[in-house]
């Protein structure tokens, strides 16, 4: 991995030293993952949705979130593209994710320690104490210590994150949480890193976005980094529409509404007793929707599958014949109220539009997707946006991650689609077999990266932040590098020779020309550092490639 973007290495005491583990925070729109560098999986995986009632502003954690409370509304701090929209809520959620499952820098009340979540007897109270944490009271204590005063923080971001958001993140980490050091890294790059591939095309199928990120030598190629909203939430909406269009329509009665049920034959109406709610006790409609989505999620896990018997489900001549579909295996599914049914072609329909927009079910609420939004088209556009020499390499190193890639048949269908879209190069899809590696690839990449000894020189220390301000994050954690390279050179200064290291970052290749936007010299000895911004050095750099400048 290139270390482009670095200046001088912070001293051990500036980033907390080798004994202190960095904290890795990977915020997604469905779940928020947090844990310590060097560990295999995030210890803290928290639902990103949160609840709000007239009495409590923030209700976090699955246990409380799924318990109906009068007027409880469900909100999410992330925007439709997976970047942070509501910073106040996001920060409270992240603090909860860190405090509730991870070691606190100070002894906190067992009530506020998520490790005791299920120990109601010992706590002597319901779990509400934990989930609706008394954040304001804790915040006062944090003013004294800082939430992460010992731990450097590595936070992940989507490729399309804005500079303003990145600055906000470092501000929160250093000013609010008192972190000794900070770094922000692209989810795609980290996922490639987790699978040990410095060069890869990462397809991350999440909840609100499927992103495609070309990664070369550990750096994301901005031009080819794209997203589509055809992801897990889209599939959930397709399942919902399919239930609505069934004859008779299938009504989802979520678990919290069912007080008892009796077994019924497949396809027969449910025989369930429902819990009564009045206008005073009823939660907000968004609560019911969240609970319905949980049922849909179970349906996606156990029934939905991508069509993998050749071609598209609909086909150009009207689709796979009914007789052929009738031979396909069927899958049963029981709803929380006991209604149950077997599903044949309905297994394939709600997910087909990920690759074939014509297959989408639509309504006023869910307008039809366009052809350009399908995963195949986004991959094509991404690959065609990068240097022609690199395309084959990327296609033979496709990494499939994100929890929605766990949809049955997702990796086979992805392989088939991309293979037919690119006839020349060999296409290979690497989808980690381990569930956690698939779901938490970006977090795991961050965990590996931040525990490498060589990464220590990357941290932006608190001291550097205080000297330069929040926009140091733009200078150091480059948001748009296409190809960086580095070399050791001799630099002459006032008659003497110094061995120093040259890092060229942000080299944009345009045919045979190269343009450098930033060059930094640095040594580990005496202070010797010069930075030139926005200079074009076509002559010197022509023909240079990674590590291509001779010593
Ligand atoms: N086993 C599974 N089968 C099918 N879908 C699944 C499975 N597990 C999780 N999902 C779906 O994956 C989505 C969540 O994916 P993921 O956790 O990667 O998203 P995220 O990173 O939080 O969100 P985003 O990438 O949009 O910011 C949800 O839509 C969920 O229903």
Coordinates of C-alpha atoms and ligand atoms in Angstrom, one line a residue:
X1 CA 0.0 0.0 0.0
X2 CA 1.3 3.4 -0.9
X3 CA 1.8 5.8 2.0
X4 CA 1.1 8.8 -0.1
X5 CA -0.3 11.7 1.7
X6 CA 1.9 11.3 4.8
X7 CA 4.2 14.0 6.1
X8 CA 6.3 13.3 9.2
X9 CA 5.4 10.4 11.4
X10 CA 3.8 11.3 14.7
X11 CA 5.7 10.3 17.8
X12 CA 4.4 7.3 19.7
X13 CA 3.0 9.5 22.5
X14 CA 1.0 11.5 19.9
X15 CA -1.0 8.6 18.7
X16 CA -1.2 6.7 22.0
X17 CA 1.7 4.4 21.6
X18 CA 1.9 0.7 20.5
X19 CA 0.1 -0.7 23.6
X20 CA -3.1 1.3 23.0
X21 CA -5.5 -0.3 20.4
X22 CA -7.1 2.0 18.0
X23 CA -10.8 2.0 17.8
X24 CA -12.4 1.2 14.4
X25 CA -15.8 2.7 13.7
X26 CA -17.7 1.6 10.6
X27 CA -21.0 3.5 10.4
X28 CA -23.6 1.9 8.0
X29 CA -27.2 2.9 7.4
X30 CA -28.4 -0.5 8.7
X31 CA -25.9 -1.2 11.4
X32 CA -23.0 0.6 13.0
X33 CA -19.9 -1.5 13.7
X34 CA -17.3 -0.6 16.4
X35 CA -14.4 -2.5 18.0
X36 CA -10.7 -2.5 18.6
X37 CA -8.0 -2.8 15.9
X38 CA -6.4 -6.3 15.8
X39 CA -9.7 -8.1 16.6
X40 CA -11.4 -10.4 14.1
X41 CA -14.8 -8.9 14.3
X42 CA -16.4 -5.8 15.7
X43 CA -17.6 -6.4 19.3
X44 CA -20.3 -3.8 19.0
X45 CA -22.8 -4.1 16.2
X46 CA -25.7 -1.7 16.8
X47 CA -28.9 -1.0 14.8
X48 CA -28.5 2.4 13.2
X49 CA -32.2 3.1 13.5
X50 CA -33.1 4.7 16.8
X51 CA -36.3 5.5 18.6
X52 CA -37.7 8.7 20.0
X53 CA -40.7 9.2 22.3
X54 CA -42.1 12.3 24.0
X55 CA -40.0 11.4 27.1
X56 CA -36.7 10.1 25.5
X57 CA -34.9 11.6 22.6
X58 CA -32.6 8.7 21.8
X59 CA -33.5 5.0 22.3
X60 CA -30.7 2.8 21.0
X61 CA -30.1 -0.9 20.7
X62 CA -32.3 -3.7 19.4
X63 CA -33.8 -4.7 22.7
X64 CA -35.4 -1.3 23.4
X65 CA -35.9 -0.4 19.8
X66 CA -38.2 -3.4 19.2
X67 CA -40.3 -2.9 22.3
X68 CA -43.4 -0.8 21.5
X69 CA -43.7 2.4 23.4
X70 CA -46.5 5.0 23.1
X71 CA -45.8 7.3 20.2
X72 CA -42.3 5.9 19.6
X73 CA -41.0 7.1 16.3
X74 CA -38.2 5.4 14.4
X75 CA -35.5 7.6 12.8
X76 CA -32.1 7.1 11.2
X77 CA -29.2 9.6 11.2
X78 CA -28.0 8.5 7.7
X79 CA -29.0 10.0 4.4
X80 CA -30.2 8.0 1.5
X81 CA -26.7 7.7 0.1
X82 CA -25.3 6.4 3.4
X83 CA -23.5 9.6 4.5
X84 CA -24.3 11.2 7.8
X85 CA -27.4 13.5 7.7
X86 CA -28.2 14.1 11.3
X87 CA -24.9 14.6 13.1
X88 CA -26.3 15.1 16.6
X89 CA -28.1 11.7 16.4
X90 CA -25.1 10.0 14.7
X91 CA -22.7 11.1 17.4
X92 CA -25.0 9.9 20.2
X93 CA -25.4 6.6 18.4
X94 CA -21.7 6.2 17.9
X95 CA -21.1 7.0 21.6
X96 CA -23.6 4.4 22.5
X97 CA -22.0 1.9 20.1
X98 CA -18.6 2.5 21.8
X99 CA -19.8 2.6 25.4
X100 CA -22.3 -0.2 25.3
X101 CA -20.1 -3.0 24.2
X102 CA -16.5 -1.8 24.4
X103 CA -14.2 -1.2 27.3
X104 CA -14.8 2.2 28.7
X105 CA -11.8 4.4 29.5
X106 CA -13.3 4.9 32.9
X107 CA -15.4 2.7 35.2
X108 CA -19.0 3.3 34.3
X109 CA -22.1 2.2 36.0
X110 CA -22.9 -1.5 35.3
X111 CA -26.4 -0.2 34.3
X112 CA -24.8 1.7 31.4
X113 CA -22.5 -1.2 30.3
X114 CA -24.0 -3.2 27.5
X115 CA -22.1 -6.3 28.6
X116 CA -24.7 -6.6 31.3
X117 CA -27.6 -6.1 28.9
X118 CA -29.4 -9.3 29.7
X119 CA -28.6 -9.4 33.4
X120 CA -31.9 -7.8 34.5
X121 CA -31.7 -9.5 37.9
X122 CA -28.3 -8.1 38.7
X123 CA -29.3 -4.7 37.4
X124 CA -32.5 -4.9 39.3
X125 CA -34.2 -3.1 36.5
X126 CA -35.5 -3.5 32.9
X127 CA -33.0 -3.2 30.1
X128 CA -34.4 0.2 29.2
X129 CA -31.7 1.6 31.6
X130 CA -29.1 0.4 29.2
X131 CA -30.6 1.2 25.9
X132 CA -32.1 4.6 26.7
X133 CA -28.7 5.4 28.2
X134 CA -28.4 8.5 30.3
X135 CA -26.3 10.1 27.7
X136 CA -26.4 13.6 29.0
X137 CA -25.2 12.6 32.4
X138 CA -22.4 10.6 30.9
X139 CA -21.5 13.4 28.6
X140 CA -20.7 15.5 31.6
X141 CA -18.2 12.9 32.8
X142 CA -16.7 12.8 29.3
X143 CA -16.0 16.5 29.4
X144 CA -13.4 15.6 32.0
X145 CA -11.9 12.6 30.3
X146 CA -13.0 12.5 26.7
X147 CA -14.7 9.4 25.5
X148 CA -11.6 8.1 23.6
X149 CA -8.8 10.0 25.3
X150 CA -6.6 7.0 25.0
X151 CA -7.6 5.5 21.7
X152 CA -6.8 6.7 18.2
X153 CA -9.9 6.5 16.0
X154 CA -10.1 5.1 12.5
X155 CA -13.5 5.8 10.9
X156 CA -14.7 4.5 7.6
X157 CA -16.5 6.6 4.9
X158 CA -18.2 5.9 1.6
X159 CA -16.2 6.9 -1.5
X160 CA -18.7 9.8 -2.2
X161 CA -18.4 11.3 1.3
X162 CA -18.1 15.1 1.3
X163 CA -15.1 17.1 2.6
X164 CA -17.4 18.9 5.0
X165 CA -18.4 15.5 6.5
X166 CA -14.8 14.4 6.8
X167 CA -13.9 17.6 8.6
X168 CA -16.9 17.1 10.9
X169 CA -15.7 13.6 11.7
X170 CA -12.2 14.7 12.8
X171 CA -13.7 17.6 14.8
X172 CA -15.9 15.3 16.8
X173 CA -13.1 12.7 17.3
X174 CA -10.5 15.2 18.5
X175 CA -12.5 18.1 20.0
X176 CA -15.4 16.2 21.5
X177 CA -14.0 12.7 22.2
X178 CA -10.4 13.8 22.9
X179 CA -8.9 11.2 20.6
X180 CA -5.1 11.3 20.5
X181 CA -5.1 10.6 16.7
X182 CA -7.4 10.1 13.8
X183 CA -7.7 8.6 10.4
X184 CA -10.5 8.2 7.9
X185 CA -10.5 5.5 5.2
X186 CA -12.8 4.5 2.3
X187 CA -14.9 1.4 2.9
X188 CA -14.0 0.0 -0.5
X189 CA -10.3 0.2 0.1
X190 CA -10.6 -1.4 3.5
X191 CA -12.7 -4.2 2.1
X192 CA -10.1 -4.9 -0.5
X193 CA -7.5 -4.8 2.3
X194 CA -9.5 -7.3 4.4
X195 CA -9.3 -9.8 1.5
X196 CA -5.6 -9.2 1.0
X197 CA -6.0 -7.6 -2.4
X198 CA -4.3 -4.3 -2.9
X199 CA -5.9 -4.1 -6.4
X200 CA -9.5 -5.1 -6.6
X201 CA -13.0 -4.1 -7.8
X202 CA -15.0 -4.0 -4.6
X203 CA -18.8 -4.5 -4.9
X204 CA -20.4 -3.7 -1.6
X205 CA -24.1 -4.6 -1.4
X206 CA -25.4 -2.8 1.7
X207 CA -28.8 -1.6 2.8
X208 CA -29.3 1.8 1.0
X209 CA -26.4 1.5 -1.5
X210 CA -24.6 -0.9 -3.6
X211 CA -21.2 0.6 -4.3
X212 CA -18.6 -0.3 -6.8
X213 CA -15.0 0.8 -6.0
X214 CA -12.0 0.2 -8.1
X215 CA -8.9 0.0 -5.8
X216 CA -5.4 0.1 -7.2
X217 CA -2.4 -0.4 -5.0
X218 CA -4.4 0.3 -2.0
X219 CA -5.9 3.6 -3.3
X220 CA -9.4 4.0 -4.5
X221 CA -9.9 5.4 -8.0
X222 CA -12.3 8.2 -7.6
X223 CA -13.5 8.3 -11.2
X224 CA -14.7 4.7 -11.2
X225 CA -16.2 4.8 -7.7
X226 CA -20.0 4.6 -8.1
X227 CA -23.1 3.8 -6.3
X228 CA -26.7 2.7 -7.0
X229 CA -29.7 2.6 -4.7
X230 CA -30.4 -1.0 -5.8
X231 CA -29.4 -2.7 -2.6
X232 CA -30.9 -4.4 0.5
X233 CA -33.6 -1.8 1.2
X234 CA -34.7 -1.9 -2.4
X235 CA -35.1 -5.7 -2.3
X236 CA -37.2 -5.2 0.9
X237 CA -39.4 -2.8 -0.9
X238 CA -39.8 -5.3 -3.7
X239 CA -40.9 -8.0 -1.3
X240 CA -43.4 -5.6 0.2
X241 CA -44.8 -4.8 -3.2
X242 CA -45.0 -8.5 -4.0
X243 CA -47.0 -9.2 -0.8
X244 CA -49.3 -6.3 -1.7
X245 CA -49.8 -7.7 -5.2
X246 CA -50.4 -11.3 -4.1
X247 CA -53.9 -12.6 -4.6
X248 CA -55.2 -12.3 -1.9
X249 CA -52.7 -9.7 -0.7
X250 CA -50.4 -10.8 2.2
X251 CA -50.6 -8.5 5.2
X252 CA -47.6 -8.5 7.4
X253 CA -48.6 -8.6 11.1
X254 CA -45.3 -8.0 13.0
X255 CA -44.3 -10.0 16.1
X256 CA -45.2 -7.3 18.6
X257 CA -48.8 -7.3 17.6
X258 CA -49.3 -11.0 18.0
X259 CA -50.3 -12.2 21.5
X260 CA -51.1 -15.8 20.5
X261 CA -51.6 -17.9 17.4
X262 CA -52.9 -21.3 16.2
X263 CA -51.4 -23.4 13.5
X264 CA -53.2 -23.1 10.1
X265 CA -52.9 -25.0 6.8
X266 CA -50.7 -23.3 4.1
X267 CA -52.6 -20.5 2.4
X268 CA -55.4 -20.4 5.0
X269 CA -56.1 -17.2 7.0
X270 CA -54.2 -16.7 10.2
X271 CA -55.8 -17.6 13.5
X272 CA -54.1 -15.2 15.9
X273 CA -55.1 -13.0 18.8
X274 CA -53.7 -9.5 18.5
X275 CA -52.5 -7.2 21.2
X276 CA -54.8 -4.3 21.7
X277 CA -53.3 -0.8 21.3
X278 CA -55.2 2.4 21.8
X279 CA -54.5 5.8 20.4
X280 CA -52.6 6.6 23.6
X281 CA -50.5 3.4 23.7
X282 CA -49.9 3.0 20.0
X283 CA -46.4 3.6 18.6
X284 CA -45.8 5.9 15.6
X285 CA -46.4 4.2 12.2
X286 CA -42.7 4.2 11.6
X287 CA -42.4 1.7 14.4
X288 CA -44.8 -0.7 12.7
X289 CA -42.8 -0.3 9.4
X290 CA -39.5 -1.2 11.2
X291 CA -41.1 -4.3 12.6
X292 CA -42.6 -5.2 9.2
X293 CA -39.1 -4.8 7.7
X294 CA -37.8 -7.3 10.3
X295 CA -40.2 -9.9 8.9
X296 CA -39.3 -9.0 5.4
X297 CA -35.6 -9.4 6.4
X298 CA -36.4 -12.9 7.6
X299 CA -38.1 -13.6 4.3
X300 CA -35.1 -12.4 2.4
X301 CA -32.8 -14.6 4.4
X302 CA -34.8 -17.8 4.1
X303 CA -36.8 -17.5 0.8
X304 CA -35.4 -15.0 -1.6
X305 CA -32.9 -16.2 -4.2
X306 CA -31.3 -14.8 -7.3
X307 CA -32.2 -16.5 -10.6
X308 CA -29.2 -18.5 -11.7
X309 CA -30.5 -20.9 -14.3
X310 CA -29.1 -18.9 -17.2
X311 CA -30.1 -15.5 -18.6
X312 CA -32.6 -13.3 -16.9
X313 CA -35.8 -14.3 -15.2
X314 CA -37.9 -12.3 -17.6
X315 CA -35.8 -12.8 -20.8
X316 CA -36.3 -10.9 -24.0
X317 CA -39.2 -13.1 -25.1
X318 CA -41.4 -12.7 -22.1
X319 CA -39.5 -14.8 -19.6
X320 CA -38.8 -18.3 -18.4
X321 CA -41.8 -20.4 -19.3
X322 CA -44.3 -21.1 -16.6
X323 CA -43.8 -24.9 -17.0
X324 CA -40.1 -24.5 -16.3
X325 CA -40.7 -22.3 -13.3
X326 CA -43.2 -24.8 -12.0
X327 CA -40.4 -27.4 -11.7
X328 CA -38.3 -25.0 -9.5
X329 CA -38.1 -26.0 -5.8
X330 CA -40.6 -24.2 -3.6
X331 CA -39.8 -22.6 -0.2
X332 CA -42.2 -22.3 2.8
X333 CA -42.4 -19.3 5.0
X334 CA -44.5 -18.7 8.1
X335 CA -45.4 -15.1 9.2
X336 CA -45.5 -14.1 12.8
X337 CA -49.3 -14.5 13.0
X338 CA -49.1 -18.1 11.8
X339 CA -50.2 -17.4 8.2
X340 CA -47.9 -19.6 6.0
X341 CA -47.4 -20.3 2.3
X342 CA -45.0 -21.8 -0.1
X343 CA -43.2 -19.5 -2.6
X344 CA -42.2 -20.6 -6.1
X345 CA -41.2 -17.9 -8.6
X346 CA -41.9 -15.4 -5.9
X347 CA -38.4 -16.3 -4.5
X348 CA -36.8 -14.8 -7.5
X349 CA -39.0 -11.9 -8.5
X350 CA -38.2 -9.4 -5.7
X351 CA -34.5 -9.5 -6.3
X352 CA -34.3 -9.8 -10.1
X353 CA -34.4 -6.0 -10.7
X354 CA -30.9 -5.7 -9.1
X355 CA -29.7 -6.9 -12.5
X356 CA -32.7 -6.4 -14.8
X357 CA -34.6 -3.1 -14.2
X358 CA -37.6 -4.4 -16.3
X359 CA -38.3 -6.9 -13.5
X360 CA -39.0 -4.2 -10.9
X361 CA -42.4 -4.1 -9.2
X362 CA -43.4 -0.4 -8.9
X363 CA -45.9 1.9 -7.2
X364 CA -46.3 5.6 -6.5
X365 CA -44.1 5.2 -3.5
X366 CA -41.5 3.1 -5.4
X367 CA -40.8 4.5 -8.9
X368 CA -39.2 2.2 -11.4
X369 CA -35.4 2.0 -11.5
X370 CA -33.6 2.8 -14.8
X371 CA -31.3 0.4 -16.7
X372 CA -28.3 2.5 -15.6
X373 CA -29.0 1.7 -12.0
X374 CA -28.6 -2.0 -12.3
X375 CA -25.5 -3.5 -10.7
X376 CA -24.3 -4.8 -14.1
X377 CA -24.5 -1.3 -15.6
X378 CA -22.8 0.3 -12.6
X379 CA -19.9 -2.2 -12.8
X380 CA -19.6 -1.6 -16.5
X381 CA -19.4 2.1 -16.0
X382 CA -17.0 1.8 -13.2
X383 CA -14.6 -0.5 -15.1
X384 CA -14.8 1.6 -18.3
X385 CA -13.9 4.7 -16.3
X386 CA -10.4 3.4 -15.3
X387 CA -7.2 3.0 -17.2
X388 CA -7.6 0.4 -19.9
X389 CA -4.5 -1.5 -18.7
X390 CA -6.0 -1.9 -15.3
X391 CA -9.4 -3.3 -16.3
X392 CA -8.5 -6.9 -16.7
X393 CA -6.7 -6.9 -13.4
X394 CA -9.8 -5.5 -11.7
X395 CA -12.2 -7.9 -13.3
X396 CA -10.1 -10.9 -12.2
X397 CA -10.1 -9.5 -8.6
X398 CA -13.7 -8.7 -7.9
X399 CA -14.5 -8.7 -4.2
X400 CA -18.1 -9.1 -3.2
X401 CA -19.0 -7.8 0.3
X402 CA -21.9 -6.3 2.3
X403 CA -24.7 -8.1 4.1
X404 CA -27.0 -8.0 1.0
X405 CA -24.4 -10.1 -0.9
X406 CA -25.6 -12.9 1.5
X407 CA -28.8 -13.1 -0.6
X408 CA -28.8 -16.6 -2.0
X409 CA -27.1 -16.9 -5.4
X410 CA -25.7 -13.3 -5.3
X411 CA -22.2 -14.2 -6.1
X412 CA -23.1 -16.7 -8.9
X413 CA -25.4 -14.1 -10.5
X414 CA -22.8 -11.3 -10.2
X415 CA -20.2 -13.5 -11.9
X416 CA -22.6 -14.5 -14.7
X417 CA -23.7 -10.9 -15.3
X418 CA -20.2 -9.4 -15.3
X419 CA -18.8 -12.3 -17.4
X420 CA -21.4 -11.6 -20.1
X421 CA -20.9 -7.8 -19.9
X422 CA -17.1 -8.2 -20.5
X423 CA -16.4 -10.8 -23.1
X424 CA -12.6 -10.5 -23.2
X425 CA -11.0 -10.6 -19.7
X426 CA -11.3 -13.4 -17.2
X427 CA -13.8 -12.5 -14.5
X428 CA -13.4 -13.8 -11.0
X429 CA -15.6 -13.0 -8.0
X430 CA -14.2 -13.5 -4.5
X431 CA -17.0 -13.6 -2.0
X432 CA -15.6 -14.5 1.4
X433 CA -17.2 -17.7 2.7
X434 CA -17.1 -16.5 6.3
X435 CA -20.3 -14.7 7.2
X436 CA -18.5 -12.1 9.3
X437 CA -15.9 -11.4 6.7
X438 CA -18.7 -10.8 4.2
X439 CA -20.8 -8.6 6.5
X440 CA -18.0 -6.6 8.2
X441 CA -15.3 -6.5 5.5
X442 CA -14.7 -2.8 5.8
X443 CA -14.5 -2.9 9.6
X444 CA -12.1 -5.9 9.4
X445 CA -9.9 -4.1 6.8
X446 CA -9.7 -1.1 9.2
X447 CA -8.9 -3.5 12.1
X448 CA -6.0 -5.0 10.1
X449 CA -4.7 -1.6 8.8
X450 CA -4.7 0.2 12.1
X451 CA -2.9 -2.7 13.8
X452 CA 0.0 -2.6 11.4
X453 CA 3.2 -1.1 12.8
X454 CA 3.8 0.8 9.6
X455 CA 0.4 2.5 9.9
X456 CA 1.5 4.5 12.9
X457 CA 3.1 7.1 10.7
X458 CA -0.2 7.7 9.0
X459 CA -2.2 8.9 12.0
X460 CA -3.1 12.6 12.2
X461 CA -2.2 13.4 15.7
X462 CA -4.1 15.8 17.9
X463 CA -1.1 18.1 17.9
X464 CA -1.2 18.3 14.1
X465 CA -4.9 18.9 14.2
X466 CA -4.5 21.7 16.6
X467 CA -1.8 23.3 14.4
X468 CA -3.6 22.9 11.1
X469 CA -7.4 22.8 11.8
X470 CA -10.0 20.4 10.5
X471 CA -9.0 20.6 6.9
X472 CA -5.8 18.7 7.6
X473 CA -8.0 15.7 6.9
X474 CA -8.4 16.7 3.3
X475 CA -4.6 17.1 2.9
X476 CA -3.7 13.9 4.7
X477 CA -6.4 11.4 4.1
X478 CA -6.6 12.0 0.4
X479 CA -10.1 11.7 -0.9
X480 CA -9.2 11.5 -4.6
X481 CA -6.0 9.7 -5.5
X482 CA -5.8 7.9 -8.7
X483 CA -2.4 6.5 -8.6
X484 CA 0.2 7.4 -6.0
X485 CA 3.8 6.3 -6.0
X486 CA 6.8 6.8 -3.8
X487 CA 10.6 6.6 -4.1
X488 CA 13.7 7.2 -2.1
X489 CA 15.8 10.0 -3.5
X490 CA 18.7 12.2 -2.6
X491 CA 17.9 15.8 -1.9
X492 CA 20.5 18.5 -1.9
X493 CA 20.1 21.4 0.4
X494 CA 22.7 24.1 1.0
X495 CA 25.5 22.0 -0.2
X496 CA 24.8 18.9 1.8
X497 CA 23.1 15.7 0.7
X498 CA 20.3 14.1 2.6
X499 CA 18.6 10.8 2.0
X500 CA 15.0 11.5 1.9
X501 CA 11.7 10.0 0.8
X502 CA 9.6 11.4 -1.9
X503 CA 5.9 10.8 -2.1
X504 CA 3.9 11.8 -5.1
X505 CA 0.2 11.7 -4.6
X506 CA -2.8 12.4 -6.8
X507 CA -1.2 11.5 -10.1
X508 CA -3.8 11.5 -12.7
X509 CA -3.0 9.5 -15.7
X510 CA -4.4 10.8 -18.9
X511 CA -3.2 8.7 -21.8
X512 CA 0.6 8.9 -21.6
X513 CA 0.6 12.1 -19.5
X514 CA 0.9 12.3 -15.8
X515 CA 0.1 15.3 -13.6
X516 CA 1.2 15.6 -10.0
X517 CA -1.0 17.6 -7.8
X518 CA 1.0 17.3 -4.6
X519 CA 4.6 16.4 -3.9
X520 CA 6.0 16.0 -0.4
X521 CA 9.7 15.4 0.6
X522 CA 10.3 14.2 4.1
X523 CA 13.0 12.6 6.2
X524 CA 12.9 11.1 9.6
X525 CA 16.1 13.0 10.6
X526 CA 16.3 16.7 10.7
X527 CA 13.4 18.8 9.6
X528 CA 13.5 18.8 5.8
X529 CA 10.1 19.1 4.3
X530 CA 8.9 20.9 1.3
X531 CA 5.5 20.7 -0.2
X532 CA 4.4 21.9 -3.6
X533 CA 0.7 22.0 -4.3
X534 CA -1.0 21.9 -7.6
X535 CA 2.0 21.8 -9.9
X536 CA 2.1 20.0 -13.2
X537 CA 5.3 18.1 -13.7
X538 CA 4.5 16.3 -16.9
X539 CA 8.1 16.0 -18.0
X540 CA 9.5 14.5 -14.9
X541 CA 6.6 12.2 -14.3
X542 CA 6.0 11.0 -17.8
X543 CA 6.2 7.2 -17.9
X544 CA 6.4 6.9 -14.2
X545 CA 4.4 4.2 -12.6
X546 CA 4.1 2.9 -9.1
X547 CA 7.5 2.7 -7.5
X548 CA 8.8 3.5 -10.9
X549 CA 11.3 6.2 -10.0
X550 CA 14.7 4.7 -9.5
X551 CA 16.5 5.2 -6.2
Ligands
LIG1 N1 -28.5 -13.1 5.2 C1 -29.0 -12.1 4.5 N2 -29.7 -12.3 3.4 C2 -30.2 -11.3 2.7 N3 -30.1 -10.0 3.0 C3 -29.4 -9.8 4.2 C4 -28.9 -10.8 5.0 N4 -28.3 -10.2 6.1 C5 -28.5 -8.9 6.0 N5 -29.2 -8.6 4.8 C6 -29.6 -7.3 4.3 O1 -28.4 -6.5 4.2 C7 -28.7 -5.1 4.4 C8 -27.7 -4.5 5.4 O2 -26.4 -4.6 4.8 P1 -25.1 -3.9 5.4 O3 -25.1 -4.3 6.9 O4 -24.0 -4.3 4.6 O5 -25.5 -2.4 5.3 P2 -24.9 -1.1 5.9 O6 -23.4 -1.1 5.6 O7 -25.3 -0.9 7.3 O8 -25.7 -0.1 5.0 P3 -25.1 0.9 3.8 O9 -24.1 0.1 3.1 O10 -26.4 1.1 3.0 O11 -24.6 2.1 4.5 C9 -30.1 -5.0 4.9 O12 -31.0 -4.7 3.8 C10 -30.4 -6.5 5.3 O13 -31.8 -6.8 5.2

